[in-house]
Short mmCIF file of C-alpha atoms in Angstrom, two decimals:
data_model
loop_
_atom_site.label_atom_id
_atom_site.label_comp_id
_atom_site.label_asym_id
_atom_site.label_seq_id
_atom_site.Cartn_x
_atom_site.Cartn_y
_atom_site.Cartn_z
CA MET W 1 8.97 252.44 -49.08
CA ASN W 2 11.71 250.90 -51.24
CA TYR W 3 9.88 248.06 -53.01
CA ASP W 4 12.88 246.99 -55.08
CA GLN W 5 14.96 246.57 -51.92
CA ILE W 6 12.33 244.31 -50.37
CA PHE W 7 12.14 242.13 -53.47
CA GLU W 8 15.92 241.95 -53.76
CA ALA W 9 16.26 240.97 -50.09
CA ALA W 10 13.74 238.17 -50.58
CA ILE W 11 15.78 236.72 -53.45
CA ASP W 12 19.06 237.23 -51.55
CA ARG W 13 17.68 235.10 -48.70
CA LEU W 14 17.11 232.23 -51.10
CA HIS W 15 20.67 232.52 -52.44
CA ALA W 16 22.09 232.59 -48.89
CA GLU W 17 20.14 229.47 -47.93
CA GLY W 18 21.11 227.64 -51.13
CA ARG W 19 17.46 227.44 -52.17
CA TYR W 20 17.43 229.70 -55.23
CA ARG W 21 15.92 227.73 -58.09
CA VAL W 22 17.57 227.72 -61.52
CA PHE W 23 15.62 226.54 -64.56
CA ILE W 24 17.86 224.68 -66.97
CA ASP W 25 17.40 225.48 -70.68
CA ILE W 26 16.97 222.11 -72.41
CA LEU W 27 15.26 220.47 -75.37
CA ARG W 28 14.37 216.79 -75.39
CA ASN W 29 15.20 214.84 -78.52
CA LYS W 30 12.01 213.40 -79.98
CA GLY W 31 12.15 209.62 -80.05
CA ALA W 32 15.44 209.52 -78.13
CA TYR W 33 14.37 210.17 -74.53
CA PRO W 34 16.06 210.40 -72.00
CA ASN W 35 18.60 212.09 -74.26
CA ALA W 36 18.29 215.85 -74.53
CA ARG W 37 20.26 219.01 -75.36
CA CYS W 38 21.21 221.60 -72.77
CA PHE W 39 21.68 225.26 -73.71
CA HIS W 40 23.12 226.17 -70.30
CA GLY W 41 26.47 227.88 -70.89
CA HIS W 42 28.17 229.59 -73.81
CA ASN W 43 29.46 226.73 -75.94
CA GLY W 44 26.22 225.83 -77.70
CA PRO W 45 23.92 222.90 -76.99
CA LYS W 46 25.45 220.04 -75.03
CA PRO W 47 24.08 216.47 -74.97
CA ILE W 48 22.72 215.43 -71.58
CA THR W 49 20.75 212.59 -70.00
CA VAL W 50 17.58 213.55 -68.13
CA TRP W 51 17.15 211.79 -64.76
CA CYS W 52 14.47 213.86 -63.03
CA SER W 53 11.48 213.99 -65.36
CA ASN W 54 8.02 213.06 -64.10
CA ASP W 55 7.24 211.74 -67.58
CA TYR W 56 7.91 208.42 -65.89
CA LEU W 57 7.05 206.15 -68.81
CA ALA W 58 8.23 208.44 -71.63
CA MET W 59 4.65 208.59 -72.91
CA GLY W 60 5.29 212.18 -73.97
CA GLN W 61 7.46 210.61 -76.68
CA HIS W 62 5.12 207.75 -77.61
CA PRO W 63 4.17 207.60 -81.31
CA LYS W 64 0.47 207.09 -80.51
CA VAL W 65 0.40 210.21 -78.36
CA ILE W 66 2.24 212.38 -80.86
CA GLU W 67 0.10 211.12 -83.74
CA ALA W 68 -3.12 211.84 -81.83
CA MET W 69 -1.99 215.37 -81.02
CA GLU W 70 -0.92 216.06 -84.60
CA GLU W 71 -4.25 214.78 -85.90
CA ALA W 72 -6.21 216.94 -83.43
CA LEU W 73 -4.17 220.00 -84.33
CA HIS W 74 -4.84 219.40 -88.01
CA ASN W 75 -8.56 218.72 -87.52
CA VAL W 76 -9.68 221.25 -84.90
CA GLY W 77 -6.85 223.77 -84.40
CA ALA W 78 -4.79 224.75 -81.38
CA GLY W 79 -6.84 226.31 -78.58
CA SER W 80 -10.03 225.28 -76.84
CA GLY W 81 -11.79 228.62 -77.31
CA GLY W 82 -12.71 229.34 -73.70
CA THR W 83 -14.09 227.81 -70.55
CA ARG W 84 -16.01 224.54 -70.72
CA ASN W 85 -19.25 226.50 -70.34
CA ILE W 86 -18.40 229.03 -73.06
CA GLY W 87 -16.96 227.45 -76.17
CA GLY W 88 -14.28 225.31 -74.53
CA ASN W 89 -16.04 221.95 -74.47
CA THR W 90 -15.17 219.41 -77.17
CA HIS W 91 -15.84 215.79 -77.93
CA TYR W 92 -12.22 215.08 -76.93
CA HIS W 93 -12.91 216.38 -73.41
CA ILE W 94 -15.99 214.21 -73.02
CA GLN W 95 -14.22 211.11 -74.31
CA LEU W 96 -11.28 211.59 -71.96
CA GLU W 97 -13.54 212.06 -68.94
CA GLU W 98 -15.34 208.83 -69.83
CA GLU W 99 -12.02 206.97 -70.08
CA LEU W 100 -10.81 208.36 -66.74
CA ALA W 101 -14.05 207.49 -64.96
CA ASP W 102 -13.74 203.96 -66.33
CA LEU W 103 -10.07 203.80 -65.30
CA HIS W 104 -11.01 204.33 -61.65
CA GLY W 105 -14.33 202.49 -61.66
CA LYS W 106 -16.32 205.67 -61.03
CA ASP W 107 -19.47 207.13 -62.58
CA SER W 108 -17.90 210.36 -63.82
CA ALA W 109 -14.72 212.39 -64.09
CA LEU W 110 -13.88 216.05 -64.50
CA LEU W 111 -10.88 217.60 -66.25
CA PHE W 112 -8.83 220.52 -64.93
CA THR W 113 -5.87 222.38 -66.37
CA SER W 114 -3.41 220.81 -63.90
CA GLY W 115 -3.17 218.50 -60.93
CA TYR W 116 -2.57 221.50 -58.70
CA VAL W 117 -5.81 223.13 -59.84
CA SER W 118 -7.81 219.92 -59.47
CA ASN W 119 -6.68 219.53 -55.84
CA ASP W 120 -7.13 223.18 -54.92
CA ALA W 121 -10.51 223.58 -56.62
CA THR W 122 -12.02 220.30 -55.45
CA LEU W 123 -10.92 220.35 -51.82
CA SER W 124 -11.82 224.00 -51.30
CA THR W 125 -15.23 223.55 -52.93
CA LEU W 126 -16.15 220.31 -51.15
CA ALA W 127 -15.43 221.71 -47.72
CA ARG W 128 -17.46 224.84 -48.42
CA ILE W 129 -20.44 222.78 -49.58
CA LEU W 130 -20.36 220.51 -46.50
CA PRO W 131 -21.54 222.52 -43.45
CA GLY W 132 -18.97 222.53 -40.65
CA CYS W 133 -16.69 220.12 -42.52
CA ILE W 134 -13.42 219.05 -40.92
CA ILE W 135 -10.61 217.88 -43.21
CA PHE W 136 -8.09 215.34 -41.89
CA SER W 137 -4.86 215.79 -43.83
CA ASP W 138 -1.67 213.72 -43.93
CA GLU W 139 1.24 215.91 -42.83
CA LEU W 140 3.15 215.20 -46.07
CA ASN W 141 0.32 216.10 -48.45
CA HIS W 142 1.25 218.11 -51.53
CA ALA W 143 1.20 221.91 -51.49
CA SER W 144 -1.83 221.93 -53.79
CA MET W 145 -3.85 219.90 -51.28
CA ILE W 146 -2.75 222.17 -48.46
CA ALA W 147 -3.77 225.19 -50.54
CA GLY W 148 -7.20 223.71 -51.23
CA ILE W 149 -7.76 222.96 -47.56
CA ARG W 150 -6.63 226.45 -46.57
CA ASN W 151 -8.81 228.09 -49.23
CA SER W 152 -11.85 226.19 -48.03
CA GLY W 153 -11.75 228.05 -44.73
CA CYS W 154 -12.80 224.89 -42.89
CA GLU W 155 -11.36 223.27 -39.79
CA LYS W 156 -8.44 220.93 -40.41
CA ARG W 157 -6.64 218.25 -38.44
CA VAL W 158 -3.17 217.12 -39.54
CA PHE W 159 -2.24 213.51 -38.81
CA ARG W 160 1.26 212.10 -38.71
CA HIS W 161 2.39 210.66 -42.01
CA ASN W 162 0.67 207.33 -42.78
CA ASP W 163 -0.13 206.97 -39.05
CA VAL W 164 -3.60 205.40 -38.90
CA GLU W 165 -3.57 205.28 -35.11
CA HIS W 166 -3.07 209.02 -34.92
CA LEU W 167 -5.73 209.54 -37.57
CA GLU W 168 -8.21 207.52 -35.53
CA GLU W 169 -7.45 209.53 -32.40
CA LEU W 170 -8.29 212.71 -34.29
CA LEU W 171 -11.44 211.27 -35.85
CA ALA W 172 -12.71 209.91 -32.53
CA ALA W 173 -12.29 213.29 -30.86
CA GLU W 174 -14.80 215.01 -33.16
CA ASP W 175 -18.60 215.20 -33.10
CA PRO W 176 -19.93 212.11 -34.93
CA ASP W 177 -22.47 214.26 -36.78
CA VAL W 178 -19.93 216.69 -38.25
CA PRO W 179 -19.01 216.11 -41.93
CA LYS W 180 -15.48 214.71 -42.26
CA LEU W 181 -13.09 214.31 -45.19
CA ILE W 182 -9.78 212.41 -45.11
CA ALA W 183 -7.29 213.70 -47.69
CA PHE W 184 -4.12 211.75 -48.48
CA GLU W 185 -1.85 210.59 -51.29
CA SER W 186 -1.13 207.11 -52.58
CA VAL W 187 2.56 207.57 -53.48
CA TYR W 188 4.44 210.33 -51.70
CA SER W 189 6.80 211.55 -54.38
CA MET W 190 9.73 212.77 -52.31
CA ASP W 191 10.18 209.64 -50.18
CA GLY W 192 8.54 207.12 -52.50
CA ASP W 193 6.44 205.45 -49.81
CA VAL W 194 2.81 204.33 -50.08
CA ALA W 195 -0.30 205.06 -48.04
CA PRO W 196 -2.23 202.27 -46.24
CA ILE W 197 -5.36 202.89 -48.31
CA HIS W 198 -7.51 200.07 -46.93
CA ALA W 199 -6.71 200.97 -43.31
CA ILE W 200 -7.66 204.59 -43.96
CA CYS W 201 -10.87 203.51 -45.70
CA ASP W 202 -11.68 201.31 -42.70
CA LEU W 203 -11.50 204.40 -40.49
CA ALA W 204 -13.58 206.38 -42.97
CA ASP W 205 -16.27 203.70 -42.79
CA LYS W 206 -16.11 203.60 -38.99
CA TYR W 207 -16.37 207.38 -38.54
CA ASN W 208 -18.60 208.16 -41.52
CA ALA W 209 -15.96 210.19 -43.36
CA LEU W 210 -15.45 210.83 -47.06
CA THR W 211 -12.07 210.01 -48.62
CA TYR W 212 -9.99 211.97 -51.12
CA LEU W 213 -6.99 210.20 -52.64
CA ASP W 214 -4.33 212.00 -54.67
CA GLU W 215 -2.92 209.44 -57.14
CA VAL W 216 -0.83 211.81 -59.27
CA HIS W 217 2.42 209.86 -58.85
CA ALA W 218 0.69 206.51 -59.33
CA VAL W 219 -1.80 206.78 -62.19
CA GLY W 220 -0.45 205.02 -65.24
CA MET W 221 2.22 203.44 -63.05
CA TYR W 222 0.40 200.80 -60.98
CA GLY W 223 -2.51 198.45 -61.44
CA ALA W 224 -3.34 196.19 -64.36
CA ARG W 225 -4.68 199.16 -66.38
CA GLY W 226 -2.74 202.02 -64.78
CA GLY W 227 -5.44 203.00 -62.30
CA GLY W 228 -2.84 203.59 -59.59
CA ILE W 229 -2.19 202.12 -56.16
CA SER W 230 -5.93 202.07 -55.47
CA GLU W 231 -6.39 199.71 -58.45
CA ARG W 232 -3.36 197.62 -57.55
CA ASP W 233 -4.61 197.21 -53.98
CA GLU W 234 -8.25 196.72 -55.07
CA ALA W 235 -9.36 199.74 -53.07
CA ALA W 236 -10.71 202.09 -55.75
CA GLN W 237 -14.34 201.23 -55.06
CA ARG W 238 -13.91 202.23 -51.40
CA LEU W 239 -12.73 205.77 -52.17
CA THR W 240 -15.06 208.73 -52.54
CA ILE W 241 -12.84 210.76 -54.87
CA VAL W 242 -9.70 209.82 -56.80
CA GLU W 243 -7.59 212.67 -58.14
CA GLY W 244 -4.90 212.31 -60.77
CA THR W 245 -2.73 214.05 -63.33
CA LEU W 246 -2.19 213.74 -67.05
CA GLY W 247 1.24 215.41 -66.83
CA LYS W 248 3.33 212.64 -65.28
CA ALA W 249 3.01 208.99 -66.32
CA PHE W 250 0.52 209.90 -69.05
CA GLY W 251 3.09 212.31 -70.47
CA VAL W 252 0.94 215.30 -71.45
CA MET W 253 -0.76 217.93 -69.24
CA GLY W 254 -3.83 218.40 -67.06
CA GLY W 255 -5.48 217.12 -63.91
CA TYR W 256 -8.76 215.42 -63.05
CA ILE W 257 -10.98 213.93 -60.41
CA ALA W 258 -13.14 210.80 -60.64
CA ALA W 259 -16.14 210.18 -58.38
CA ASP W 260 -19.86 209.52 -58.48
CA GLN W 261 -21.95 211.68 -60.79
CA ARG W 262 -23.45 213.81 -58.02
CA ILE W 263 -20.09 214.88 -56.59
CA ILE W 264 -18.71 215.62 -60.05
CA ASP W 265 -21.76 217.74 -60.80
CA VAL W 266 -21.27 219.71 -57.58
CA ILE W 267 -17.61 220.47 -58.35
CA ARG W 268 -18.43 221.28 -61.98
CA SER W 269 -21.14 223.67 -60.87
CA TYR W 270 -19.47 225.36 -57.87
CA ALA W 271 -15.66 225.29 -58.21
CA PRO W 272 -14.27 228.64 -59.44
CA GLY W 273 -11.04 226.91 -60.45
CA PHE W 274 -13.06 224.94 -62.99
CA ILE W 275 -15.77 227.39 -63.98
CA PHE W 276 -13.58 230.41 -64.78
CA THR W 277 -10.56 228.71 -66.38
CA THR W 278 -10.00 228.22 -70.11
CA SER W 279 -10.23 224.50 -70.73
CA LEU W 280 -7.36 222.32 -71.85
CA SER W 281 -6.51 222.57 -75.53
CA PRO W 282 -8.13 219.74 -77.50
CA VAL W 283 -4.64 218.95 -78.79
CA LEU W 284 -3.47 218.15 -75.25
CA VAL W 285 -6.68 216.27 -74.48
CA ALA W 286 -6.28 214.14 -77.60
CA GLY W 287 -2.73 213.22 -76.56
CA ALA W 288 -3.80 212.36 -73.02
CA LEU W 289 -6.69 210.30 -74.36
CA ALA W 290 -4.33 208.25 -76.54
CA SER W 291 -1.97 207.77 -73.61
CA VAL W 292 -4.68 206.64 -71.16
CA ARG W 293 -6.10 204.20 -73.70
CA HIS W 294 -2.66 202.77 -74.49
CA LEU W 295 -1.65 202.27 -70.86
CA LYS W 296 -4.95 200.55 -70.10
CA GLN W 297 -3.90 197.86 -72.58
CA SER W 298 -0.11 197.81 -72.20
CA SER W 299 1.97 196.93 -69.14
CA GLU W 300 5.27 196.96 -71.04
CA GLU W 301 6.08 200.53 -70.01
CA ARG W 302 5.18 199.95 -66.35
CA ASP W 303 7.22 196.76 -66.17
CA GLY W 304 10.22 198.43 -67.78
CA GLN W 305 10.06 201.37 -65.41
CA GLN W 306 9.82 199.18 -62.30
CA GLU W 307 12.81 197.13 -63.47
CA ALA W 308 14.82 200.31 -64.08
CA ALA W 309 14.01 201.73 -60.64
CA ALA W 310 14.97 198.48 -58.89
CA ARG W 311 18.25 198.29 -60.83
CA LEU W 312 19.24 201.87 -60.00
CA LYS W 313 18.44 201.42 -56.31
CA ARG W 314 20.61 198.31 -56.28
CA LEU W 315 23.54 200.03 -58.02
CA PHE W 316 23.37 203.00 -55.63
CA ALA W 317 23.28 200.71 -52.59
CA GLU W 318 26.16 198.56 -53.83
CA ALA W 319 28.23 201.71 -54.39
CA GLY W 320 27.62 202.88 -50.82
CA LEU W 321 25.57 205.91 -51.84
CA PRO W 322 22.88 207.09 -49.38
CA VAL W 323 19.85 205.89 -51.32
CA MET W 324 16.67 206.24 -49.29
CA GLN W 325 14.38 203.26 -48.79
CA SER W 326 11.55 203.31 -51.29
CA THR W 327 9.03 200.69 -52.41
CA THR W 328 8.05 202.63 -55.54
CA HIS W 329 9.52 204.07 -58.71
CA ILE W 330 11.04 207.05 -56.87
CA VAL W 331 14.80 206.80 -56.20
CA PRO W 332 15.84 209.53 -53.70
CA LEU W 333 19.47 210.07 -52.72
CA MET W 334 19.87 211.88 -49.39
CA VAL W 335 22.23 214.86 -49.17
CA GLY W 336 20.89 216.75 -46.15
CA ASP W 337 22.21 220.18 -47.10
CA PRO W 338 20.77 222.61 -49.69
CA ILE W 339 24.09 224.13 -50.79
CA LYS W 340 25.70 220.72 -51.26
CA ALA W 341 22.66 219.38 -53.10
CA LYS W 342 22.82 222.31 -55.54
CA ARG W 343 26.56 221.91 -55.96
CA ILE W 344 26.26 218.20 -56.72
CA SER W 345 23.52 218.93 -59.26
CA ASP W 346 25.68 221.59 -60.94
CA MET W 347 28.71 219.29 -61.07
CA LEU W 348 26.69 216.45 -62.57
CA LEU W 349 25.41 218.70 -65.35
CA ALA W 350 28.65 220.52 -66.13
CA GLU W 351 31.06 217.60 -65.90
CA TYR W 352 29.03 214.48 -66.67
CA GLY W 353 26.07 215.60 -68.76
CA VAL W 354 23.65 214.37 -66.08
CA TYR W 355 20.54 216.46 -65.41
CA VAL W 356 18.92 216.06 -62.00
CA GLN W 357 17.55 218.95 -59.97
CA PRO W 358 18.15 219.33 -56.22
CA ILE W 359 15.06 219.03 -54.02
CA ASN W 360 15.12 221.61 -51.24
CA PHE W 361 12.81 223.27 -48.72
CA PRO W 362 9.85 223.88 -48.89
CA THR W 363 9.37 220.81 -51.09
CA VAL W 364 11.04 218.73 -48.37
CA PRO W 365 11.80 219.61 -44.71
CA ARG W 366 15.04 221.45 -43.97
CA GLY W 367 17.90 219.04 -43.40
CA THR W 368 16.44 216.41 -45.74
CA GLU W 369 17.54 217.96 -49.05
CA ARG W 370 18.09 215.35 -51.71
CA LEU W 371 18.51 214.42 -55.35
CA ARG W 372 15.47 212.64 -56.74
CA PHE W 373 16.02 210.24 -59.64
CA THR W 374 13.19 208.91 -61.78
CA PRO W 375 14.61 206.19 -64.03
CA GLY W 376 12.29 205.12 -66.82
CA PRO W 377 12.04 202.24 -69.25
CA SER W 378 14.47 204.01 -71.62
CA HIS W 379 17.28 204.42 -69.08
CA ASP W 380 19.55 201.47 -69.84
CA GLU W 381 22.09 199.80 -67.56
CA ALA W 382 25.07 201.57 -69.17
CA MET W 383 23.47 204.94 -68.35
CA MET W 384 22.87 203.80 -64.78
CA ARG W 385 26.45 202.62 -64.29
CA ASP W 386 27.81 205.88 -65.69
CA LEU W 387 25.52 207.82 -63.34
CA THR W 388 26.57 205.75 -60.33
CA SER W 389 30.27 206.21 -61.14
CA ALA W 390 29.79 209.96 -61.49
CA LEU W 391 28.02 210.17 -58.14
CA VAL W 392 30.71 208.10 -56.39
CA GLU W 393 33.44 210.39 -57.78
CA ILE W 394 31.59 213.51 -56.64
CA TRP W 395 30.82 212.06 -53.21
CA ASP W 396 34.51 211.22 -52.74
CA ARG W 397 35.66 214.61 -54.08
CA LEU W 398 33.38 216.49 -51.70
CA GLU W 399 34.25 214.08 -48.87
CA LEU W 400 30.57 213.39 -48.26
CA ARG W 401 31.21 209.83 -47.09
CA LYS W 402 33.32 211.18 -44.21
CA ALA W 403 30.59 213.69 -43.36
CA ALA W 404 28.04 210.88 -43.25
#
C-alpha cells in the first residue's frame, strides 16, 4: 500500500478541479482596518485591502476590545488552565454567559471554543437525549450543523431551503408523539438570504417541535442590541435554542448557545465537545465581553456596515457585474466556475492589492462558485469604486461578460 501516492492523488484532484485552497500570509494593521500587509510573494510585504473578513464590524480592532484583552492578560495571564470543570472556569466566562443570555432573552448561555463546536456538540447531544428524535434540517445548513446531526445518530429529514410548505409536509408525515427538532439558520452566509423565523416557529408550535436557530452571521449585526435576526423580527422568545459566534461581528473567538436553564444544564453535563475541551482563554473572553456590551449600546457600527453593503451592491449592479440578490450584509458576486473564481482572486491580489477569497465546493454547490465580499463600516466609497473598477477590468479581460 503506497500511502503517499493516495494522499498525493487526493491533493491532485483538488488542483485539477480548481478547488485547492491557498492561505494568504497577511497581517492586519491595528487601527487601520481594512488595510493590511500581504507577505505573499518575494518582494516583501505589500499593502492590501481586505474584503472577505467575517469581522464584519471591525470589532477586532475596537479600542474597548483591545483594552479589555490587554487588561485581562495583565491581570490573570494567557491560558484558561483546563476544561471548565477542571481549572478552566473564570469570572470572565460567567459574566459573558450572563450577557449572552440577556442578549437573546434566555435564562442561560453556554460558551464553546468555536461556533462549529457549539453546533456539533449541542445538536448531537440533544438528539441523543431525546428518545427517537427526528431532526428537520434546512438543506443549506452549515457543515457544523450537518456534522452535529450526523454525529447524533438520529433520523433526519432535509427540507428545501426556506420552504415552509415542504417542512410542513415532512413534519405532518411523522408520528405526533416522536420528539422533533427543527434546525435552521437566520442568515445564510453564502447567498445572504434570511429564514422565515416566525413561519417556522408556527410549524414548531403546531407539530410540537423544538427549534434550533444558528445566528452566527447575524449576532451583533441585527436588532436594536445586536441579538440577531430573531431580535430584529421579535422572534427570540419563540425559539428553543439560539446559537451564535463570538468570532464574526463580535470580532474575537468562540461560540455559544442560549436557552432555558434546564437545556443549558443538559448540554453542559452531557456534551463531550464541551466537557473535554480546554475552555476559551480568559483574554479572549474578556475581549468578547467588551464587544458584546459595546454593541448592545451602540448601533453606529451596524448602521455603517449596512450602508456600506448597500453602496457596494449598487456600484456592482450599475457596473453590470453579476451581483447576487441579497437582503443582508453579504455581497456575493457569481462566477460559476472554480478555476475562474480562483484566477480572479489571484489577479485582484497580485495586480490591485485586493484580498478576497474564492468560494468553491463544498462550501457552495458546484457551478455556483463565487467571490463573497463583506464590506464593513471602514470600507469607504473610494475603496469601493477602486474595487468595482478592478473587477470590471478583469471581467472584460477574461471576457466573462460574453460568457454570461
